[in-house]
Short mmCIF file of N, CA and C in Angstrom, two decimals:
data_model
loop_
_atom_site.label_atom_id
_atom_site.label_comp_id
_atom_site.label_asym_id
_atom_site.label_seq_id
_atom_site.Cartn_x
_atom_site.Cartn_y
_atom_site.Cartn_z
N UNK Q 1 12.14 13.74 2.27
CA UNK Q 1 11.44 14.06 3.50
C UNK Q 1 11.02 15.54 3.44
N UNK Q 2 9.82 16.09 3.74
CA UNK Q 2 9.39 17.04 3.54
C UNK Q 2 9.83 18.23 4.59
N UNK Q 3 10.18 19.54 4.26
CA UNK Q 3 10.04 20.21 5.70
C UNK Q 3 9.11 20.29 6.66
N UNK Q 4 9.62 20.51 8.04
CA UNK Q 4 9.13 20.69 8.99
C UNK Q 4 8.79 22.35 9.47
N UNK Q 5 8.03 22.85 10.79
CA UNK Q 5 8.21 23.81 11.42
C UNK Q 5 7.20 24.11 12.27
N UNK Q 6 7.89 25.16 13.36
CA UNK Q 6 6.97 25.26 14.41
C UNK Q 6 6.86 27.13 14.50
N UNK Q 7 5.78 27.61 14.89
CA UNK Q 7 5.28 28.89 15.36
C UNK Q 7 5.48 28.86 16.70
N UNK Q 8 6.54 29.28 16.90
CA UNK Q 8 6.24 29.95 18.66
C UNK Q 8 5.73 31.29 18.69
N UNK Q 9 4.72 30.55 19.83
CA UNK Q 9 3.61 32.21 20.20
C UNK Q 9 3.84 32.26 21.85
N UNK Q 10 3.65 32.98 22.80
CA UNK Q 10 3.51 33.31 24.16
C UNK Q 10 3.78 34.76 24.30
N UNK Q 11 3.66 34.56 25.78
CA UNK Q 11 3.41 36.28 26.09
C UNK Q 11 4.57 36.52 26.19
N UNK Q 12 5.19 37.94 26.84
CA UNK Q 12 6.45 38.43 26.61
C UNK Q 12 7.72 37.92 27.84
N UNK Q 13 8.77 37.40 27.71
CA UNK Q 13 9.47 37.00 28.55
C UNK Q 13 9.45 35.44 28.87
N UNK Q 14 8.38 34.77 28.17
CA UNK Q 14 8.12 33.01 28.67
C UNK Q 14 9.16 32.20 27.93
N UNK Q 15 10.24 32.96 27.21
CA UNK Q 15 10.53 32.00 27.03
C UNK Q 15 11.14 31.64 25.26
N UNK Q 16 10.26 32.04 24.40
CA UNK Q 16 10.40 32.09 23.30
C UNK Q 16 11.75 32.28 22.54
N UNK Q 17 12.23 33.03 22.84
CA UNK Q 17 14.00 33.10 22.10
C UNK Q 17 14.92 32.06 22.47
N UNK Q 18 14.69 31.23 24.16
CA UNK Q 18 15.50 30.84 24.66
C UNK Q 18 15.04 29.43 24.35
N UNK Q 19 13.96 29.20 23.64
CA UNK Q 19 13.31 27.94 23.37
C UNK Q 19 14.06 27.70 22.03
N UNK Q 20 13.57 28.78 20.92
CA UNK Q 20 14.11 28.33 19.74
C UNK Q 20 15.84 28.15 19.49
N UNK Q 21 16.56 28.61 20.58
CA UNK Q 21 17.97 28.80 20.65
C UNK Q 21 18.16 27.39 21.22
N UNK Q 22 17.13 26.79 22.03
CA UNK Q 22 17.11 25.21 22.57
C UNK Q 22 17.39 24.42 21.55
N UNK Q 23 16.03 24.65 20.78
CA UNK Q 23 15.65 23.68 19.82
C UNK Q 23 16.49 23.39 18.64
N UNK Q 24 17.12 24.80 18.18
CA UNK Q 24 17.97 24.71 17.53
C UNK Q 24 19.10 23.97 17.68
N UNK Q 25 19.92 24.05 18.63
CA UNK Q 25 20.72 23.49 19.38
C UNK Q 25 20.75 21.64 19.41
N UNK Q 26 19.45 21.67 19.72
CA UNK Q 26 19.02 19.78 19.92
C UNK Q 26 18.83 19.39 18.59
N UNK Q 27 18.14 20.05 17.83
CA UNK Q 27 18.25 19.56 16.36
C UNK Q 27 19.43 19.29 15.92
N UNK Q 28 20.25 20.34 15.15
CA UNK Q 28 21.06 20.22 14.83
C UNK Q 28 22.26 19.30 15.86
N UNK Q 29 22.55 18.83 16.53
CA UNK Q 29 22.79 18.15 17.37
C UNK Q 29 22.44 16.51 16.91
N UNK Q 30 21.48 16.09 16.69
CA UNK Q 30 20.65 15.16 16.37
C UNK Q 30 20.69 15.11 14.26
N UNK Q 31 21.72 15.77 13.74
CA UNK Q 31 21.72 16.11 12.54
C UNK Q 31 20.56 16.49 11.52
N UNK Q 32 20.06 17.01 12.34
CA UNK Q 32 18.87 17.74 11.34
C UNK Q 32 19.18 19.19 11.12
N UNK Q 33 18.98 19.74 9.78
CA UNK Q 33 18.99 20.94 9.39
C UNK Q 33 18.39 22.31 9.63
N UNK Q 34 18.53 22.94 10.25
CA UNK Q 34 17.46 23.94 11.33
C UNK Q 34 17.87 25.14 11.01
N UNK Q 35 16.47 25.89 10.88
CA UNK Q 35 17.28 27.08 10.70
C UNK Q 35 15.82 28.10 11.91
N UNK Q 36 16.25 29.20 12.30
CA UNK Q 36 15.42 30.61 13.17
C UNK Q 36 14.88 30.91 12.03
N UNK Q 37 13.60 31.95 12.14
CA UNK Q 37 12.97 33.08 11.44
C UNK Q 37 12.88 33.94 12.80
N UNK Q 38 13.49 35.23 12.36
CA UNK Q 38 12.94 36.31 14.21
C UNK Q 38 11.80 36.97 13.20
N UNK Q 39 10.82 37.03 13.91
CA UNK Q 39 9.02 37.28 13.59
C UNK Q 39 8.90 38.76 14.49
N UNK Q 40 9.70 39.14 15.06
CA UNK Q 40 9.55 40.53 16.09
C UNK Q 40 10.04 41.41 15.29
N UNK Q 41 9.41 42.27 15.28
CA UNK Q 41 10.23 43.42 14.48
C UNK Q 41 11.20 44.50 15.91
N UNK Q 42 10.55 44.17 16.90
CA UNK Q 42 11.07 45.10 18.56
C UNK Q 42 12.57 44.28 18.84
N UNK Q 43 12.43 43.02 18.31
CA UNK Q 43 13.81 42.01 19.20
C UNK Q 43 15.23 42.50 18.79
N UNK Q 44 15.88 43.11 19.47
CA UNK Q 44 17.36 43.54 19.30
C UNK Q 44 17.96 42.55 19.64
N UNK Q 45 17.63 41.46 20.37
CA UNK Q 45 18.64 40.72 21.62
C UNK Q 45 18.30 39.55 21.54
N UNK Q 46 18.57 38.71 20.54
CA UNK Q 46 18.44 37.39 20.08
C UNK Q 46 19.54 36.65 20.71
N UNK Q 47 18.99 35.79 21.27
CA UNK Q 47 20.28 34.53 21.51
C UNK Q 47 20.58 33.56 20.76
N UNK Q 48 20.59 33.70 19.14
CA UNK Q 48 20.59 32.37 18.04
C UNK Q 48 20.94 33.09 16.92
N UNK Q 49 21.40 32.69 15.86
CA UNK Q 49 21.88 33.42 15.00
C UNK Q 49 20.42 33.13 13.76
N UNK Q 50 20.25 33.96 13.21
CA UNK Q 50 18.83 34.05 12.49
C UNK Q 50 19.42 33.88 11.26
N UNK Q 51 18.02 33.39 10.30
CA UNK Q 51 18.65 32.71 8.77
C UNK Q 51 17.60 34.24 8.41
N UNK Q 52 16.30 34.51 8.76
CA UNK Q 52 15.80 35.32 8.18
C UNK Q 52 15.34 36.41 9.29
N UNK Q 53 15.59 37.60 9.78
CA UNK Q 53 15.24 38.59 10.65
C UNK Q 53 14.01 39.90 9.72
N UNK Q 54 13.19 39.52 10.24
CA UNK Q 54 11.98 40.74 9.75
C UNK Q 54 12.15 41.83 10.01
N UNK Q 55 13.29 42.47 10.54
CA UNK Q 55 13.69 43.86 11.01
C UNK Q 55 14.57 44.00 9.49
N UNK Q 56 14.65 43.18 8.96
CA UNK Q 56 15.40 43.23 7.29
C UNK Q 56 14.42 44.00 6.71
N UNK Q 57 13.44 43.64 6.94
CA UNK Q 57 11.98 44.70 6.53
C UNK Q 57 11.57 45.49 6.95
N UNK Q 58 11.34 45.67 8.37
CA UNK Q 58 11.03 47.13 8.83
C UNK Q 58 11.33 46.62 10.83
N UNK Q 59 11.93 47.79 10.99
CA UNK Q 59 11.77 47.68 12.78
C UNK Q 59 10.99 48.17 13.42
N UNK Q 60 10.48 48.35 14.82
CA UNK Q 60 9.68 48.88 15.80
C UNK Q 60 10.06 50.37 15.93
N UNK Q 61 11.54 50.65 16.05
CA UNK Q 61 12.09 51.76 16.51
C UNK Q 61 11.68 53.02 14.83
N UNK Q 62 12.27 51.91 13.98
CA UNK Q 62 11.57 53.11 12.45
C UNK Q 62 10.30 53.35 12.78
N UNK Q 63 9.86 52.42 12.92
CA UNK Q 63 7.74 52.76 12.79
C UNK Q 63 8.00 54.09 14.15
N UNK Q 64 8.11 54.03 15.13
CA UNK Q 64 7.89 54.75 16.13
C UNK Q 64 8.25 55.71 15.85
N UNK Q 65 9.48 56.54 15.19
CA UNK Q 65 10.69 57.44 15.02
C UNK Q 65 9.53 58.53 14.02
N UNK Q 66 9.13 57.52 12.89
CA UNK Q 66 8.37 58.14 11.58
C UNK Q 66 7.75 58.98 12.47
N UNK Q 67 7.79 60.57 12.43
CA UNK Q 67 6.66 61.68 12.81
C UNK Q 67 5.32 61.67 12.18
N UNK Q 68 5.19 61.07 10.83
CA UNK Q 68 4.14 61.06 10.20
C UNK Q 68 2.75 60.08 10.60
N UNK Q 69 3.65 58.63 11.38
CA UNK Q 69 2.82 57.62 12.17
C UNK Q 69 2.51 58.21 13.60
N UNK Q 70 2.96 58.35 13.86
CA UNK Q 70 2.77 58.43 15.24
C UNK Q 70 2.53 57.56 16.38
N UNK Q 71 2.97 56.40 16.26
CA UNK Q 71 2.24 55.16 16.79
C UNK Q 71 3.50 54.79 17.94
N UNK Q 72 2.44 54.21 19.07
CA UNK Q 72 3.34 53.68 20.34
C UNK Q 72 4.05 52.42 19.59
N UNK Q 73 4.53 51.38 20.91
CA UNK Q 73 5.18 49.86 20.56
C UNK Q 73 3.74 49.44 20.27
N UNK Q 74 2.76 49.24 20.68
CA UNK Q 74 1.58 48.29 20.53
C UNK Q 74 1.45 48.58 18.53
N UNK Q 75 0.32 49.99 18.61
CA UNK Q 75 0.40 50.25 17.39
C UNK Q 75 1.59 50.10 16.17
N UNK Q 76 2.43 50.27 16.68
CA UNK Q 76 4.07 50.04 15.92
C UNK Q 76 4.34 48.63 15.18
N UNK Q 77 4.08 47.62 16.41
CA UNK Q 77 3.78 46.08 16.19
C UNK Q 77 3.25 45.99 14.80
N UNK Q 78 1.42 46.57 14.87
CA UNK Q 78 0.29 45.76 14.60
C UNK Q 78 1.33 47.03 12.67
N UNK Q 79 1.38 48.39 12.63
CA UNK Q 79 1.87 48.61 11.43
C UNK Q 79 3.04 47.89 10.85
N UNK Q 80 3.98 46.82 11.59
CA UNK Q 80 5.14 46.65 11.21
C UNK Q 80 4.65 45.24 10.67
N UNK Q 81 3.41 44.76 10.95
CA UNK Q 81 2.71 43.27 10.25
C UNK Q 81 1.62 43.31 9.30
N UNK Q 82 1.56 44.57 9.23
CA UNK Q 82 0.98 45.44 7.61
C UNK Q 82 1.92 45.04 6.57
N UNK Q 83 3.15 45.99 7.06
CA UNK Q 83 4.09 45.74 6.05
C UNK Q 83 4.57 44.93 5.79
N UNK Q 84 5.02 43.97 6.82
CA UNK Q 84 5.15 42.15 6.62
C UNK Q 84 3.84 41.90 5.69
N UNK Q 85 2.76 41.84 5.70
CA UNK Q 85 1.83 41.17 4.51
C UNK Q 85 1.60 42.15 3.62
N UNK Q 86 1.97 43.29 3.43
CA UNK Q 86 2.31 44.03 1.95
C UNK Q 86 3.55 43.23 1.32
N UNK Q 87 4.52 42.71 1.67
CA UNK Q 87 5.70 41.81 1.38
C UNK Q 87 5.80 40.52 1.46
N UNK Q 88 4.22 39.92 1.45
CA UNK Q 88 4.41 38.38 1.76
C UNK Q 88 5.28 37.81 0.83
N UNK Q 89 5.00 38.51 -0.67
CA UNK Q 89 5.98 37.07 -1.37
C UNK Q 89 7.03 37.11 -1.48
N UNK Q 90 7.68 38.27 -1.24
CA UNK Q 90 9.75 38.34 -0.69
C UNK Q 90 9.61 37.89 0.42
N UNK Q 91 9.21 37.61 1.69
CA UNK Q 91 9.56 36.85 2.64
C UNK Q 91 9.26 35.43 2.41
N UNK Q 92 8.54 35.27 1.75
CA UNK Q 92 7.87 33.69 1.79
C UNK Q 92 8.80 33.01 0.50
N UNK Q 93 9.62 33.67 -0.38
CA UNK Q 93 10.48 33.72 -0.87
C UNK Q 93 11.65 33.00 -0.46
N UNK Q 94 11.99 34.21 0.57
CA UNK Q 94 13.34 33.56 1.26
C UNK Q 94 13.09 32.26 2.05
N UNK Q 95 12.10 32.44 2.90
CA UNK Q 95 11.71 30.98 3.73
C UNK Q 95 11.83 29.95 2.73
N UNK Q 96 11.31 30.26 1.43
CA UNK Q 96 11.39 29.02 0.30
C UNK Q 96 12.68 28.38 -0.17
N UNK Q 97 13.62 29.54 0.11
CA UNK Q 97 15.23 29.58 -0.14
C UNK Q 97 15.93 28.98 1.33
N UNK Q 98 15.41 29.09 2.24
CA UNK Q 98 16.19 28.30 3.33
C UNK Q 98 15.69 26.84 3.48
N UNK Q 99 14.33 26.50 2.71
CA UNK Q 99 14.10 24.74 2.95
C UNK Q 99 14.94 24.48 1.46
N UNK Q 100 14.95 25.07 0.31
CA UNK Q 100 15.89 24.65 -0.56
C UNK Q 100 17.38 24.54 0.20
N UNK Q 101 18.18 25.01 0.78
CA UNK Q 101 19.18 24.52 1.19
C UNK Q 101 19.17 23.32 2.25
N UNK Q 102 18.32 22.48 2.29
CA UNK Q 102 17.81 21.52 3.02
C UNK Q 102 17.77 20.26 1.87
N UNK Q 103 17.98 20.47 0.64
CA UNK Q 103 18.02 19.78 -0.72
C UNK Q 103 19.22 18.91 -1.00
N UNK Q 104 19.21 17.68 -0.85
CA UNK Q 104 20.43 17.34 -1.25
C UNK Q 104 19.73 16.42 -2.71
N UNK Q 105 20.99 15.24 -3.05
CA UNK Q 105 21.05 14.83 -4.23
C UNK Q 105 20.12 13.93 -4.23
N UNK Q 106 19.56 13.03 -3.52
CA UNK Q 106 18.66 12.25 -2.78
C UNK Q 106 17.58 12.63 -2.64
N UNK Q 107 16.89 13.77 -2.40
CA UNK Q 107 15.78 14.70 -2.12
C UNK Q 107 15.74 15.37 -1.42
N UNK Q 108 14.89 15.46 -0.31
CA UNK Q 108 14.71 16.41 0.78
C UNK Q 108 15.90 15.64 2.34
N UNK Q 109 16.19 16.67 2.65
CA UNK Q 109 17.01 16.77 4.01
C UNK Q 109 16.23 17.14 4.95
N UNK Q 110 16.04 16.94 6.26
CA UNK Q 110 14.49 16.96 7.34
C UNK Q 110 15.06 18.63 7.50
N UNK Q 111 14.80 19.67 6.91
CA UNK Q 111 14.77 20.82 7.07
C UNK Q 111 13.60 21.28 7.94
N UNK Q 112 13.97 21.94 9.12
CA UNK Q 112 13.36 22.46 10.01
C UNK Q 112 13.28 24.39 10.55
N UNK Q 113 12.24 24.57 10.31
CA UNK Q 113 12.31 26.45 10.41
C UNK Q 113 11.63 26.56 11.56
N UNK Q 114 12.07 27.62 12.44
CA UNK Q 114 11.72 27.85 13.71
C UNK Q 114 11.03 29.47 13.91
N UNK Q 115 9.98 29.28 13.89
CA UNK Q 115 9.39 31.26 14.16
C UNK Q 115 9.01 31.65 14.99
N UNK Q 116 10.08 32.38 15.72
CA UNK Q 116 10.23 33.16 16.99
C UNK Q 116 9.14 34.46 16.56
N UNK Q 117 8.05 34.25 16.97
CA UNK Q 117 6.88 35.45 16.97
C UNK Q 117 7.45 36.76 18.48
N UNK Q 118 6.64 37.70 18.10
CA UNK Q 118 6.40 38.61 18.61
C UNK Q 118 5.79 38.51 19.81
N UNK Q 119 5.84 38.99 21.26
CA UNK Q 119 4.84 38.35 22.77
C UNK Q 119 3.74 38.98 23.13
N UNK Q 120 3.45 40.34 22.21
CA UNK Q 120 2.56 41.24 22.54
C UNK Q 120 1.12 39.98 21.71
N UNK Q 121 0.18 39.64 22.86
CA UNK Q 121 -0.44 38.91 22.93
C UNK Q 121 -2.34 39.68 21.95
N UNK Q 122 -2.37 40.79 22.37
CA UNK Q 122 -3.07 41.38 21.43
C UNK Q 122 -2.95 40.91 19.67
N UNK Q 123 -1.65 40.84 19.55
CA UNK Q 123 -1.38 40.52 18.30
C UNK Q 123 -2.15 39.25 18.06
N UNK Q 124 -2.32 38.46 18.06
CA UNK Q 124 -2.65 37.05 17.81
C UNK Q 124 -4.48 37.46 18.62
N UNK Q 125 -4.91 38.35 19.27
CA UNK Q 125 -6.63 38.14 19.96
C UNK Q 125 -6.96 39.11 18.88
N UNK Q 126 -6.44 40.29 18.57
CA UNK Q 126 -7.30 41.27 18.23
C UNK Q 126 -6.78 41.92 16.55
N UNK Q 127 -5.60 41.35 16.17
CA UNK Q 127 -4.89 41.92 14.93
C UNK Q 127 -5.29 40.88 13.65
N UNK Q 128 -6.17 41.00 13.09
CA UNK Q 128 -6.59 40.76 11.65
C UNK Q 128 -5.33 40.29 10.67
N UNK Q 129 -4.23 41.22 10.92
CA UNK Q 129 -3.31 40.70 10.00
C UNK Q 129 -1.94 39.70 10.44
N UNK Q 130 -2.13 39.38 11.72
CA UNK Q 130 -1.19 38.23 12.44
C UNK Q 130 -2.01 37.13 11.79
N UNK Q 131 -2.79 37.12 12.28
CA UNK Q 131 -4.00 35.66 11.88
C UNK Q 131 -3.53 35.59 10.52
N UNK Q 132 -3.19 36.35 9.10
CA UNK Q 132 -3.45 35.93 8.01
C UNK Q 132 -2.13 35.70 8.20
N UNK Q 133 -1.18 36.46 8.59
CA UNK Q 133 0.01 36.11 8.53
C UNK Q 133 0.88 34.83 9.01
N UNK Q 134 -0.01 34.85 9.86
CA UNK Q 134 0.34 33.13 10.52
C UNK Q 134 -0.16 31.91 9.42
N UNK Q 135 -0.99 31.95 8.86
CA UNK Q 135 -1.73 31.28 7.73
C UNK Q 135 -0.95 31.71 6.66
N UNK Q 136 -0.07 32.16 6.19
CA UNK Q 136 0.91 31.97 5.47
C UNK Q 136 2.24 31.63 5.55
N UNK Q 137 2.37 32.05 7.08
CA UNK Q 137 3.60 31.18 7.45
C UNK Q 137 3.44 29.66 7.26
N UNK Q 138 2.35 28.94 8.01
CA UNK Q 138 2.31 27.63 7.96
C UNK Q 138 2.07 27.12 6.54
N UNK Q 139 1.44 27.71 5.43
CA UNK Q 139 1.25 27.35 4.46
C UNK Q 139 2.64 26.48 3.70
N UNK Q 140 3.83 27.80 4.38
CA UNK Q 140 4.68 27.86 3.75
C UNK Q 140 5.58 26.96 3.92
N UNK Q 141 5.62 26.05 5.13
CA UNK Q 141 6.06 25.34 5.80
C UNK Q 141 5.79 24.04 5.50
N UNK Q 142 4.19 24.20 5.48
CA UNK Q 142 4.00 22.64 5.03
C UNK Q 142 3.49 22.67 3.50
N UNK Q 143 3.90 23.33 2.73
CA UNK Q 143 3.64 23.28 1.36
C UNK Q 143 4.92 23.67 0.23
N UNK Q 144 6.01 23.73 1.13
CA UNK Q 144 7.01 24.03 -0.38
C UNK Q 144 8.03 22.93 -0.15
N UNK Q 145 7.40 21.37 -0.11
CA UNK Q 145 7.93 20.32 -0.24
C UNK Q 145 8.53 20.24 -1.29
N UNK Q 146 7.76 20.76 -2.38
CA UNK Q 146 7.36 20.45 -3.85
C UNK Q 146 7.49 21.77 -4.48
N UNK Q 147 8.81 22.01 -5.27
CA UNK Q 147 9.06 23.44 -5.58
C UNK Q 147 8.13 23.70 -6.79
N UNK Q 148 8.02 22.74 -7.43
CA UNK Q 148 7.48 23.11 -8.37
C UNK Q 148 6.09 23.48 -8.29
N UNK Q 149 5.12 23.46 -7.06
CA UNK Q 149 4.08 23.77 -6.63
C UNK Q 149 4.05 25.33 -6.14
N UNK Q 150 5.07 25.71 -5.68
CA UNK Q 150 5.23 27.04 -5.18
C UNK Q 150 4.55 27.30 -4.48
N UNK Q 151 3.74 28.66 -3.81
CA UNK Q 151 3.48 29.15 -2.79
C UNK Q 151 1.84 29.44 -3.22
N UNK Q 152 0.93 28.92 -2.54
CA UNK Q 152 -0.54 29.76 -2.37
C UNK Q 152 -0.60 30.97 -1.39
N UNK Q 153 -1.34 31.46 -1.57
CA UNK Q 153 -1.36 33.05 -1.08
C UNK Q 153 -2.29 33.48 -0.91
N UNK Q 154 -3.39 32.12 0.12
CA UNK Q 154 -5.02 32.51 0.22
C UNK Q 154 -5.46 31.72 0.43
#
C-alpha cells in the first residue's frame, strides 16, 4: 500500500496543530502508521510530538536575531523557505526515511505524513518559493512508494 499525506494550510490560529494532533491520534488509533512534519519555522508550541521539525534547519528567531538580515517575522518566514529549498534533498531525504519505516516484510504499511504548514497566508498568495516547496512536498508523498524510483526535483 502506498503512502499517504496531507498539507495543512490556513490562516493563523484555525486550527492547524490541533488538527494534525487530531488526526494523528485517530489514525494511529485505527492502526495506521502516522507520523507530523512541523513546516513553521516560528512554532515553539506544538501539541504532537514531530518525526521531522524544520526548525532542525533554521528558526524564525535565528533569521530575525542575524544583524546582517535584518528581516521582521513576515520577511523571516519567506528567508527561512529559501533555506528550506536550498536543502530540499536532506529534507526530502528524511521524509523518505519516515515512509521507509512504514515498510514491513509484506510491503508497504498505510504510512501516513502530516504537514503542519506555516499560517502567515502571504506565504502561499505571494511567496514563489512556498508554491515550489509545496510541489515537492507532495511529490514526495505520492512518489516514494517505490524506493527505487527516488525523488524528482522539478
Amino acid at each position: 500500500m502506498p503512502p499517504y499525506g496531507q498539507v495543512i494550510v490556513g490562516p493563523p490560529g484555525s486550527g492547524k496543530s490541533t488538527y494534525c494532533s487530531g488526526m494523528n491520534e485517530f489514525l494511529r488509533s485505527i492502526g495506521r502508521h502516522c507520523c507530523i512534519v512541523n513546516m513553521d519555522p516560528a512554532n515553539d508550541r506544538l501539541p504532537y510530538d514531530y518525526a521531522i521539525d524544520i526548525r532542525d534547519f533554521v528558526t524564525l528567531e535565528e533569521i530575525m536575531d542575524d544583524e546582517n538580515l535584518r528581516l521582521g517575522p513576515n520577511g523571516g518566514l519567506v528567508y527561512a523557505l529559501e533555506v528550506i529549498e536550498s536543502n530540499i534533498e536532506i529534507f526530502l531525504s528524511k521524509v523518505k526515511s519516515l515512509i521507509d519505516v512504514g515498510k514491513d516484510d509484506e510491503g508497504f504499511q498505510a504510512t501516513y505524513v502530516l504537514f503542519d504548514c506555516p499560517g502567515q497566508t502571504e506565504l502561499y498568495t505571494m511567496c514563489q518559493y512556498y508554491g515550489t516547496f509545496q510541489l515537492y512536498i507532495l511529490i514526495a508523498v505520492k512518489f516514494t512508494d517505490n524506493a527505487a524510483n527516488g525523488f524528482t526535483s522539478g
